[in-house]
Amino acid sequence: MRVYRDDQKFLSFRINAFLWGIVVLFTFLAGAFWFVQGVQAEKWRNLSESNALREVIVPAKRGLIFDRSGEKILADNSPAYSLALDRVVMKPLVKGDPNHQTKLVTFLSEVLAVTPQEIAARLEKGKEIKITQPLIIAEDLQMTQVATLQAQSIAFPELNVEPVQRRNYPYGTMAAHVMGFIGEVSEKDLTGRHKDLKQGDLIGKRGVELMYDEYLRGHDGAQYWEYDSHGRRLAEYAPARKLPGAGDNVYLTIDFELQRRAEQYFIENEFVGAAVALDPRNGEVLAMVSSPVFNPNVYSKRFTPEVWRTISSNPFKVELNRAIQGLYSPGSVFKTVMAMAGLSDNAIGTGTTFSCGGSGVFFGRRFRCWQKNGHGAVDVSNALKVSCDIFFYNTGARLGVDNINKYAHNLTFGEISQIDLDGEKAGIVPSTQWAAEKQHRKWYPSETISVSIGQGPLIVTPLQVANMMAAIANGGKVFRPHVLRMVEHQLPDGRLERRQVQPEVLHQVPLSPAALATVRKGLWKVVNEQGGTGGNARIQGLGISGKTGTVQVIAQHGWVKTEGLPFKYKDHAWFASYGPYEKPEMVVVVFVEHGGHGGVDAAPLAKLLYEARFHKEITNANLDLSNPDTLEQIREGDMPIPGQQPKAPPESAEGLGH
């Protein structure tokens, strides 16, 4: 019996040992499962992803931007090289050698000529991007850098030099504020209107690049490659390939020659300011200049801290598009609005005259005219011609600020023009309601006197002045100004579809024909009659009409010349114009910040632009083509064919009024 009990105890021991072994085994397996699925989940997930198909984005070529003729490419794409970091490949390298990342940072710092801290910051920022996506470390590599990187590919296999298309602006600063630039999509963009994009994608940031990004960007393609667990590329899975679609080409309304001449004028004279040329028949922007200018090629690359400090410290705010964002007093250019308002409201008539003796008292205060000795008795057309302040003081006193506000708004001041560019400002046209709501005070009648000559709390943009002149030129139509002329889209069958932008009339200003004729007569006199303040814009045979303006920047007591004052205290200079007189085809507005006088500093540029646009008409006007001898000389080659003569030198300056 004892033997039986001993055998039973031994059997129970073996069974219990076996059961405990099973418990230990399952405990170990459960712990291992937890370790693999929990602690090492990220590792095995990455290895799994890297051993499967991985998507490699093939960026789309951005659409080209042309001038209005289609002959000049203002923005294209050029081949370049970027440096990408494959973090899937890098991860096991860092685990095998804890110093590998330090070595990588040091190597990249030397090759890219940046600080190790900047490289480390780029790696840290890359943590926001999915690990299987390449992290762009540098762009626009030089060939020496490419060679160095490829020579060290064994030591740093996670680095890949990739050929890419880089946005290029062949003419540098040409029309930069119109063109804008591109940049990397921001967090705000990704959570807002661009939820379909991913970190690292490029989008338009300013100007045409921003406003028409949906056309220009196109859509990216993709390739799917098989990788092993070491991150090595094996083969492409061709059936899954997605071809990229190039962006649409965009044609602007910008006239290359007008834009070039206008920009050159500001550069040669070292002027700060803006110029706008419009077609009053449809609202097309023929030229738009803001000076000083920036180079969009710099903005479309990754900034270094030094470059950013240089840009941000520029006192002239190069990013500001002064044509649509610069807010300035219009000065005597506003007298055009005053004349139209006074005549339309019957505050004055075509024969109304006021006597100018150099100054006058209005609402208990003495206001002076720019001409110390006065202009004598002048009517409205001659008041425009010589820019008589006293005449328009009287007109403003009769109209009142609220009537001035009404007509100014009708002629586009204080309004967003809806141009297809970003950041446009509306400006201010004061009224009694504006004073009560914005300044919490009463409007005083004496303030209206300053507004009557474009001073006081009245601020406008150069584009608004151009829109006003366009409405005067075309009989009262206010067009929506636009810089896009046409979008060229390639259909799947290869055919090109061209979508033309149609003119859009925002509203019709109710202008009395008699008032309009009188104002236009006065504007013609400004340029074409002796003693007019805009004589420097005169072109024989073309009939340019315009208005000069000189804006005081600091309070002046008495008749003071500001030529010798520091730059920031000098007067602003305006010239607003249209031509030809009978059938206006172009409006030109020039504004020179702290430039001096509108007739001297702004009007000559307008003349240059009219000469460029209408050189054939000007030439033909100077030839008597009804004379048989003239025609014979042209046939024999003794006289150049009309339109092919060299440009005549500019006229000397004359006319120093407002």
XYZ file of C-alpha atoms in Angstrom:
658
model
C 0.000 0.000 0.000
C 2.877 2.297 0.746
C 4.277 1.779 -2.751
C 0.942 2.752 -4.286
C 0.720 5.963 -2.239
C 4.293 6.934 -3.179
C 3.524 6.451 -6.875
C 0.374 8.544 -6.528
C 2.298 11.408 -4.897
C 4.925 11.308 -7.621
C 2.256 11.369 -10.331
C 0.535 14.375 -8.698
C 3.856 16.205 -8.512
C 4.488 15.631 -12.214
C 1.011 16.825 -13.137
C 1.367 19.960 -11.009
C 4.811 20.685 -12.450
C 3.436 20.314 -15.964
C 0.545 22.647 -15.204
C 2.853 25.252 -13.681
C 5.082 24.946 -16.732
C 2.103 25.666 -18.940
C 1.195 28.704 -16.764
C 4.747 30.014 -16.952
C 4.854 29.443 -20.704
C 1.582 31.274 -21.305
C 2.657 34.066 -18.959
C 5.847 34.428 -20.950
C 3.943 34.401 -24.258
C 1.466 36.973 -22.938
C 4.311 39.179 -21.725
C 6.114 38.840 -25.047
C 2.901 39.634 -26.909
C 2.389 42.717 -24.733
C 6.017 43.787 -25.260
C 5.809 43.408 -29.023
C 2.325 44.882 -29.431
C 2.725 47.601 -26.827
C 6.303 48.633 -26.168
C 7.651 47.849 -29.649
C 4.461 48.592 -31.596
C 5.939 51.628 -33.377
C 9.074 49.689 -34.381
C 7.220 46.776 -35.928
C 4.636 49.065 -37.513
C 7.401 51.025 -39.242
C 9.173 47.832 -40.344
C 5.897 46.503 -41.668
C 5.177 49.682 -43.564
C 8.700 49.905 -44.919
C 8.596 46.285 -46.067
C 5.391 46.912 -47.997
C 4.486 49.288 -50.821
C 5.419 52.877 -50.106
C 3.979 55.873 -51.902
C 6.477 58.209 -53.542
C 4.856 61.518 -54.526
C 5.593 62.817 -58.034
C 4.989 66.598 -57.830
C 3.002 68.260 -60.591
C 4.588 70.967 -62.693
C 3.138 74.333 -61.781
C 1.450 76.207 -64.614
C 3.316 78.973 -66.415
C 2.463 82.668 -66.115
C 2.636 84.787 -69.293
C 2.267 88.474 -70.063
C -0.734 89.623 -72.123
C 0.920 88.838 -75.467
C 1.975 85.318 -74.486
C 5.502 86.093 -75.686
C 7.071 86.656 -72.268
C 7.087 83.983 -69.564
C 6.930 85.725 -66.207
C 6.995 82.531 -64.112
C 8.190 79.072 -65.085
C 9.787 75.996 -63.529
C 13.465 75.132 -63.558
C 15.202 71.845 -62.642
C 16.773 71.779 -59.196
C 17.915 69.326 -56.541
C 16.526 68.848 -53.047
C 17.930 66.834 -50.156
C 15.476 64.403 -48.552
C 15.940 62.380 -45.378
C 14.444 58.870 -45.197
C 13.771 58.379 -41.489
C 12.733 54.746 -41.922
C 16.251 53.964 -43.100
C 17.777 56.223 -40.444
C 16.002 54.668 -37.454
C 17.903 51.334 -37.287
C 21.154 53.200 -37.987
C 20.595 55.416 -34.960
C 19.728 52.384 -32.832
C 22.899 50.593 -33.919
C 25.067 53.696 -33.371
C 23.787 56.231 -30.797
C 26.171 58.835 -32.257
C 24.883 58.436 -35.818
C 22.440 61.359 -35.654
C 25.132 63.635 -34.213
C 27.455 62.647 -37.056
C 24.635 63.275 -39.555
C 23.901 66.753 -38.153
C 27.594 67.684 -38.235
C 27.979 66.419 -41.806
C 24.887 68.289 -43.053
C 25.962 71.455 -41.260
C 29.281 71.418 -43.137
C 27.802 70.569 -46.535
C 24.878 73.006 -46.367
C 26.850 75.775 -44.605
C 24.290 76.242 -41.834
C 24.549 75.848 -38.075
C 24.041 72.427 -36.429
C 21.215 74.003 -34.437
C 19.333 74.803 -37.649
C 19.722 71.228 -38.910
C 18.532 69.908 -35.552
C 15.529 72.260 -35.697
C 14.578 70.932 -39.146
C 14.773 67.349 -37.863
C 12.626 68.273 -34.874
C 10.027 69.969 -37.071
C 9.948 66.846 -39.232
C 8.427 64.870 -36.383
C 5.104 66.438 -37.365
C 5.280 64.585 -40.693
C 4.527 60.884 -41.070
C 7.761 58.904 -40.734
C 7.290 57.116 -44.052
C 7.258 60.448 -45.902
C 10.646 61.904 -46.898
C 11.688 64.944 -44.893
C 13.050 67.775 -47.058
C 16.224 69.078 -45.411
C 17.490 71.477 -48.104
C 16.475 72.862 -51.489
C 18.290 74.204 -54.548
C 21.493 72.281 -53.911
C 24.623 73.312 -55.766
C 26.387 70.690 -57.865
C 29.329 70.602 -55.446
C 26.901 69.814 -52.629
C 25.231 67.104 -54.727
C 28.632 65.519 -55.414
C 29.605 65.587 -51.719
C 26.321 64.039 -50.629
C 26.501 61.275 -53.190
C 30.110 60.532 -52.245
C 28.983 59.896 -48.654
C 25.917 57.822 -49.567
C 27.413 54.687 -47.957
C 28.034 56.436 -44.628
C 24.631 58.141 -44.699
C 22.280 55.952 -46.777
C 19.239 57.790 -45.358
C 20.112 60.878 -47.440
C 18.652 61.082 -50.959
C 19.302 63.775 -53.563
C 16.082 64.190 -55.554
C 15.565 66.116 -58.806
C 12.629 68.535 -58.492
C 11.001 71.417 -60.326
C 11.662 74.785 -58.668
C 9.510 77.880 -59.284
C 11.500 80.432 -61.236
C 10.824 84.064 -62.109
C 13.071 84.766 -65.128
C 12.809 88.549 -64.877
C 13.460 88.677 -61.140
C 11.660 91.648 -59.651
C 9.479 92.277 -62.721
C 5.846 92.738 -61.597
C 6.719 91.054 -58.288
C 3.790 92.498 -56.347
C 1.401 91.308 -59.045
C 3.020 87.885 -59.407
C 3.447 87.148 -55.711
C 5.348 84.002 -54.765
C 4.875 80.439 -53.541
C 5.784 78.811 -50.244
C 5.290 75.771 -48.080
C 1.756 75.153 -46.855
C 1.289 76.239 -43.225
C -0.580 74.603 -40.344
C -3.279 77.240 -40.736
C -3.656 76.353 -44.425
C -3.899 72.621 -43.655
C -6.688 73.146 -41.131
C -8.474 75.681 -43.340
C -9.019 75.853 -47.082
C -6.283 73.332 -47.990
C -7.296 70.251 -46.030
C -6.547 68.152 -49.111
C -2.847 69.033 -48.964
C -0.073 67.693 -46.741
C 2.898 69.119 -44.912
C 5.622 70.171 -47.337
C 3.327 70.945 -50.291
C 3.857 74.281 -52.056
C 1.054 76.773 -52.641
C 0.697 80.366 -53.758
C 1.265 82.840 -50.937
C 0.737 86.252 -52.539
C -0.465 87.879 -55.741
C -1.474 85.871 -58.795
C 0.267 82.796 -57.377
C -2.185 82.903 -54.452
C -5.348 84.091 -56.199
C -5.126 81.522 -59.010
C -3.360 78.741 -57.115
C -6.175 76.273 -57.872
C -5.420 76.622 -61.595
C -1.642 76.826 -61.389
C -0.986 74.019 -58.895
C -2.202 71.016 -60.876
C -2.379 67.644 -59.094
C 0.463 65.439 -57.901
C 1.041 61.936 -59.153
C 2.410 58.946 -57.242
C 4.595 55.869 -57.672
C 4.365 52.829 -55.408
C 7.649 51.073 -54.618
C 8.343 47.947 -52.626
C 10.920 48.349 -49.852
C 12.555 45.755 -47.623
C 12.954 46.009 -43.850
C 16.258 47.860 -44.294
C 14.569 50.591 -46.312
C 16.063 49.516 -49.613
C 13.977 50.161 -52.712
C 13.209 46.938 -54.559
C 10.811 47.498 -57.449
C 7.950 49.733 -58.537
C 4.441 48.374 -58.662
C 3.653 49.924 -62.046
C -0.113 49.173 -62.189
C -0.707 51.509 -59.236
C 1.185 54.439 -60.756
C -0.664 57.788 -60.869
C 0.506 60.309 -63.432
C 0.814 63.944 -62.300
C -1.307 66.601 -63.989
C 0.432 69.858 -64.849
C -1.192 73.093 -63.724
C -3.010 75.402 -66.125
C -1.126 78.223 -67.805
C -2.216 81.726 -66.860
C -2.067 84.815 -69.095
C -2.050 88.198 -67.390
C -3.285 91.550 -68.657
C 0.154 93.043 -67.968
C 1.863 94.716 -70.924
C 5.508 93.716 -70.598
C 6.937 96.862 -72.171
C 4.798 99.228 -70.091
C 5.662 97.328 -66.924
C 9.377 97.355 -67.759
C 9.466 101.094 -68.487
C 7.522 101.987 -65.361
C 9.739 99.898 -63.096
C 12.878 101.278 -64.725
C 11.675 104.833 -64.098
C 11.350 104.211 -60.377
C 14.710 102.425 -60.203
C 16.653 105.052 -62.165
C 15.219 107.909 -60.098
C 15.416 105.983 -56.806
C 11.744 106.753 -56.196
C 9.434 105.133 -53.668
C 5.828 104.874 -54.791
C 3.454 103.210 -57.222
C 2.114 103.368 -60.757
C -1.022 101.886 -62.294
C -2.019 101.705 -65.954
C -5.575 100.586 -66.778
C -7.620 100.087 -69.898
C -10.753 102.194 -69.163
C -12.730 100.174 -71.695
C -12.619 96.889 -69.764
C -10.709 97.254 -66.465
C -7.589 95.381 -67.571
C -4.474 96.265 -65.579
C -1.783 97.038 -68.156
C 0.931 97.796 -65.604
C 1.170 97.865 -61.827
C 4.328 98.957 -60.058
C 5.124 99.187 -56.373
C 8.558 100.489 -55.431
C 10.758 99.347 -53.779
C 10.270 95.817 -54.987
C 11.238 92.330 -53.813
C 12.592 89.343 -55.709
C 10.055 86.475 -55.627
C 12.864 84.001 -56.357
C 14.141 84.694 -52.840
C 10.704 84.244 -51.270
C 10.084 80.962 -53.049
C 13.069 79.325 -51.341
C 13.721 78.429 -47.726
C 14.682 81.574 -45.800
C 17.897 81.765 -43.845
C 17.722 83.894 -40.668
C 20.043 86.452 -42.295
C 17.791 86.854 -45.349
C 14.705 87.232 -43.179
C 16.404 89.862 -41.012
C 17.339 91.803 -44.138
C 13.769 91.723 -45.463
C 12.028 92.508 -42.186
C 14.382 95.376 -41.335
C 13.805 97.220 -44.635
C 12.264 100.586 -43.626
C 10.376 100.881 -46.938
C 8.286 97.718 -46.401
C 9.116 95.993 -49.688
C 6.269 93.483 -49.270
C 3.654 96.273 -49.308
C 1.904 96.579 -52.650
C 1.596 100.350 -52.606
C -0.713 100.328 -55.638
C -3.548 98.638 -53.702
C -2.396 98.765 -50.062
C -0.664 102.130 -49.804
C -2.996 104.701 -48.243
C -2.267 108.346 -49.060
C -3.969 111.717 -49.237
C -4.902 112.309 -52.890
C -4.036 116.003 -52.825
C -5.116 118.061 -55.810
C -6.001 114.954 -57.830
C -9.174 114.972 -55.711
C -10.160 118.279 -57.317
C -11.364 116.182 -60.269
C -13.975 114.631 -57.957
C -14.808 118.047 -56.497
C -15.404 119.526 -59.938
C -17.645 116.635 -60.964
C -19.547 116.753 -57.653
C -20.017 120.537 -57.742
C -21.314 120.544 -61.321
C -23.535 117.467 -60.859
C -25.030 118.799 -57.617
C -25.504 122.332 -59.060
C -23.306 123.776 -56.315
C -21.430 125.463 -59.178
C -22.095 125.941 -62.874
C -19.847 125.807 -65.904
C -19.604 129.598 -65.807
C -19.212 130.012 -62.045
C -16.061 131.931 -61.100
C -14.322 132.604 -57.819
C -11.621 135.175 -57.284
C -8.307 133.877 -55.936
C -6.032 136.381 -54.222
C -3.717 133.816 -52.645
C -5.815 133.056 -49.569
C -9.367 133.197 -48.216
C -11.329 132.951 -44.973
C -13.754 130.036 -44.561
C -15.710 129.314 -41.370
C -13.555 131.726 -39.402
C -10.190 130.336 -40.534
C -7.795 131.552 -43.206
C -6.806 129.012 -45.853
C -4.135 129.716 -48.446
C -3.781 128.790 -52.112
C -0.586 127.146 -53.279
C -0.010 130.180 -55.545
C 1.043 132.988 -53.199
C -0.063 135.752 -55.574
C -3.334 134.022 -56.439
C -4.898 133.122 -59.778
C -7.449 135.923 -60.152
C -10.957 135.043 -61.292
C -11.166 131.431 -62.519
C -13.961 129.138 -63.655
C -14.020 125.378 -63.070
C -12.065 124.256 -66.165
C -9.330 126.825 -65.563
C -9.335 126.039 -61.837
C -8.456 122.459 -62.775
C -5.839 123.699 -65.215
C -3.945 125.794 -62.666
C -5.089 123.742 -59.643
C -6.527 126.748 -57.805
C -7.167 125.879 -54.153
C -9.465 128.860 -53.502
C -11.925 127.754 -56.201
C -12.299 124.315 -54.649
C -12.465 125.674 -51.095
C -15.565 127.574 -52.224
C -16.944 124.505 -53.996
C -16.447 122.363 -50.889
C -18.094 124.933 -48.650
C -21.166 124.871 -50.900
C -21.290 121.069 -51.188
C -20.657 120.028 -47.581
C -18.753 116.920 -46.538
C -21.664 114.484 -46.917
C -22.243 115.403 -50.562
C -18.507 115.127 -51.191
C -18.587 111.690 -49.562
C -21.458 110.575 -51.831
C -19.764 111.543 -55.093
C -16.366 110.260 -53.949
C -17.865 106.837 -53.208
C -19.610 106.818 -56.589
C -16.216 107.411 -58.171
C -14.714 104.426 -56.254
C -13.014 106.157 -53.300
C -13.507 104.463 -49.940
C -14.475 101.232 -51.714
C -12.766 97.903 -52.337
C -12.406 97.677 -56.113
C -12.576 93.833 -56.016
C -9.353 93.500 -57.996
C -8.124 89.905 -58.223
C -5.159 90.522 -55.927
C -4.938 89.976 -52.191
C -4.759 92.569 -49.446
C -6.499 95.539 -51.079
C -7.341 98.426 -48.726
C -10.501 100.559 -48.912
C -9.171 103.855 -47.589
C -11.313 106.535 -45.920
C -13.697 109.203 -47.200
C -14.919 111.242 -44.206
C -18.498 112.243 -43.471
C -20.482 113.427 -40.483
C -21.514 109.816 -39.817
C -17.902 108.637 -40.063
C -16.796 111.260 -37.523
C -19.556 110.206 -35.104
C -19.014 106.436 -35.457
C -15.246 106.198 -35.819
C -13.976 109.210 -33.905
C -16.927 109.789 -31.565
C -17.019 113.478 -32.281
C -18.766 116.142 -34.306
C -17.579 117.014 -37.812
C -16.673 120.697 -38.144
C -17.414 122.591 -41.382
C -13.871 124.016 -41.477
C -12.571 120.433 -41.890
C -14.481 120.202 -45.159
C -12.238 122.908 -46.603
C -9.145 120.705 -46.257
C -10.987 117.714 -47.735
C -11.924 119.877 -50.757
C -8.316 119.859 -51.939
C -7.607 116.219 -51.035
C -6.147 116.751 -47.575
C -7.469 116.021 -44.065
C -8.771 112.562 -43.067
C -9.116 111.483 -46.695
C -6.921 108.570 -47.770
C -6.986 106.587 -51.000
C -4.932 104.046 -52.938
C -3.326 104.662 -56.350
C -5.651 102.013 -57.837
C -8.699 103.948 -56.610
C -7.384 107.083 -58.286
C -6.931 105.067 -61.502
C -10.501 103.743 -61.240
C -11.799 107.290 -60.771
C -9.957 108.530 -63.860
C -11.195 105.525 -65.832
C -14.801 106.415 -64.964
C -14.222 110.004 -66.122
C -12.589 108.722 -69.318
C -15.273 106.195 -70.291
C -18.346 108.202 -69.317
C -19.116 106.749 -65.878
C -18.591 102.968 -66.064
C -16.801 101.488 -63.073
C -15.203 98.210 -64.124
C -13.845 95.590 -61.800
C -10.085 95.866 -62.403
C -8.358 92.563 -63.096
C -4.877 91.196 -63.826
C -6.010 87.823 -65.223
C -6.688 87.808 -68.934
C -6.991 84.110 -69.768
C -6.534 80.589 -68.358
C -5.238 77.889 -70.690
C -6.348 74.367 -69.751
C -5.239 71.171 -71.484
C -8.067 68.702 -72.015
C -7.538 64.917 -71.665
C -7.426 64.559 -75.463
C -4.563 67.080 -75.693
C -6.598 70.022 -76.989
C -6.178 73.413 -75.339
C -9.200 75.161 -73.858
C -8.790 78.899 -73.334
C -11.082 80.631 -70.857
C -11.126 84.390 -71.398
C -11.951 86.779 -68.560
C -14.933 88.933 -69.472
C -15.172 92.619 -68.418
C -17.400 93.190 -65.400
C -19.154 96.526 -64.840
C -19.695 97.048 -61.105
C -21.891 100.101 -61.492
C -22.632 103.107 -63.671
C -21.918 106.529 -62.143
C -24.713 108.983 -63.007
C -22.636 111.745 -64.595
C -24.263 114.731 -66.257
C -23.031 114.980 -69.884
C -22.493 118.724 -69.483
C -20.569 118.251 -66.224
C -18.496 115.479 -67.747
C -17.626 117.569 -70.797
C -16.557 120.514 -68.614
C -14.367 118.398 -66.346
C -12.753 116.631 -69.296
C -12.044 119.998 -70.906
C -10.329 121.152 -67.723
C -8.226 117.969 -67.500
C -7.149 118.450 -71.108
C -6.049 122.006 -70.304
C -3.908 120.761 -67.397
C -1.586 119.023 -69.841
C -1.985 120.796 -73.164
C -2.399 124.526 -72.499
C 0.395 126.874 -71.531
C 0.382 127.332 -67.760
C -1.201 123.954 -67.039
C 0.430 122.081 -64.156
C 0.859 118.827 -66.147
C 2.817 120.110 -69.146
C 5.541 117.483 -68.689
C 3.091 114.833 -69.895
C 2.230 116.683 -73.108
C 2.499 114.629 -76.326
C 1.828 116.362 -79.609
C -1.084 114.776 -81.454
C -2.261 112.524 -78.620
C -4.211 114.851 -76.311
C -3.368 113.455 -72.886
C -5.696 114.681 -70.111
C -4.735 114.630 -66.467
C -4.425 116.175 -63.044
C -1.368 116.786 -60.908
C -1.301 116.596 -57.134
C 1.189 117.627 -54.475
C 0.432 116.461 -50.939
C 1.824 118.066 -47.817
C 3.223 115.531 -45.367
C 3.862 117.943 -42.500
C 1.952 121.033 -41.401
C 3.227 124.116 -43.206
C 2.626 127.726 -42.211
C 2.878 130.058 -45.139
C 4.316 129.269 -48.565
C 7.158 126.799 -47.913
C 9.215 124.773 -50.400
C 10.156 121.285 -49.194
C 12.911 120.407 -51.671
C 15.697 120.722 -49.104
C 13.919 118.874 -46.289
C 14.746 115.293 -45.225
C 13.100 112.564 -47.311
C 10.262 111.796 -44.866
C 9.164 115.464 -44.753
C 8.986 116.064 -48.511
C 5.660 116.357 -50.322
C 4.077 113.405 -52.113
C 3.652 113.719 -55.892
C 0.640 112.557 -57.956
C -0.245 112.525 -61.610
C -3.510 110.943 -62.787
C -4.327 110.876 -66.493
C -5.985 109.238 -69.476
C -5.601 109.370 -73.237
C -6.110 109.834 -76.112
C -8.629 112.591 -75.476
C -11.348 111.617 -77.964
C -11.325 107.828 -77.395
C -9.431 107.044 -74.181
C -7.648 103.694 -74.282
C -5.358 103.977 -71.278
C -5.366 105.486 -67.801
C -2.029 106.137 -66.090
C -1.661 107.085 -62.428
C 1.754 107.747 -60.921
C 2.430 108.327 -57.242
C 5.888 109.222 -55.892
C 6.206 109.043 -52.127
C 8.030 112.090 -50.750
C 8.906 112.856 -54.355
C 8.224 116.569 -54.586
C 5.831 117.832 -57.234
C 3.338 115.880 -59.344
C 4.051 117.802 -62.543
C 7.816 117.337 -62.241
C 8.308 113.905 -60.671
C 5.193 111.919 -61.611
C 4.015 113.282 -64.976
C 7.181 112.325 -66.966
C 6.581 108.615 -66.301
C 3.047 108.894 -67.639
C 4.448 110.464 -70.791
C 6.905 107.573 -71.213
C 4.095 105.036 -70.949
C 1.842 106.844 -73.425
C 4.750 107.103 -75.863
C 5.364 103.374 -75.549
C 1.709 102.431 -76.023
C 0.834 104.896 -78.812
C 4.125 105.369 -80.642
C 2.543 104.657 -84.041
C -0.252 107.169 -83.507
C 2.240 109.777 -82.307
C 4.463 109.231 -85.314
C 1.592 109.386 -87.780
C 0.322 112.590 -86.171
C 3.637 114.248 -86.927
C 3.626 113.232 -90.597
C 1.647 114.824 -93.392
C 0.714 111.631 -95.204
C -1.432 113.584 -97.638
C 1.731 115.179 -99.062
C 2.934 113.262 -102.171
C 6.563 114.244 -101.460
C 6.357 112.673 -97.969
C 4.917 109.449 -99.362
C 7.643 109.318 -102.024
C 10.359 109.782 -99.399
C 8.906 106.891 -97.360
C 8.827 104.653 -100.463
C 12.427 105.545 -101.371
C 13.617 104.877 -97.831
C 14.692 108.483 -97.244
C 12.143 108.740 -94.421
C 11.365 105.952 -91.911
C 8.090 104.090 -92.069
C 5.590 105.551 -89.566
C 6.040 103.930 -86.166
C 9.715 103.028 -86.725
C 11.427 106.322 -85.924
C 13.662 106.565 -82.858
C 11.914 108.026 -79.799
C 12.322 111.746 -79.370
C 14.049 112.972 -76.200
C 11.704 114.002 -73.360
C 10.606 117.600 -73.046
C 12.151 119.786 -70.376
C 10.251 120.265 -67.135
C 7.705 123.046 -66.937
C 4.756 123.971 -64.804
C 5.347 123.921 -61.047
C 1.772 124.189 -59.784
C -0.175 121.638 -57.777
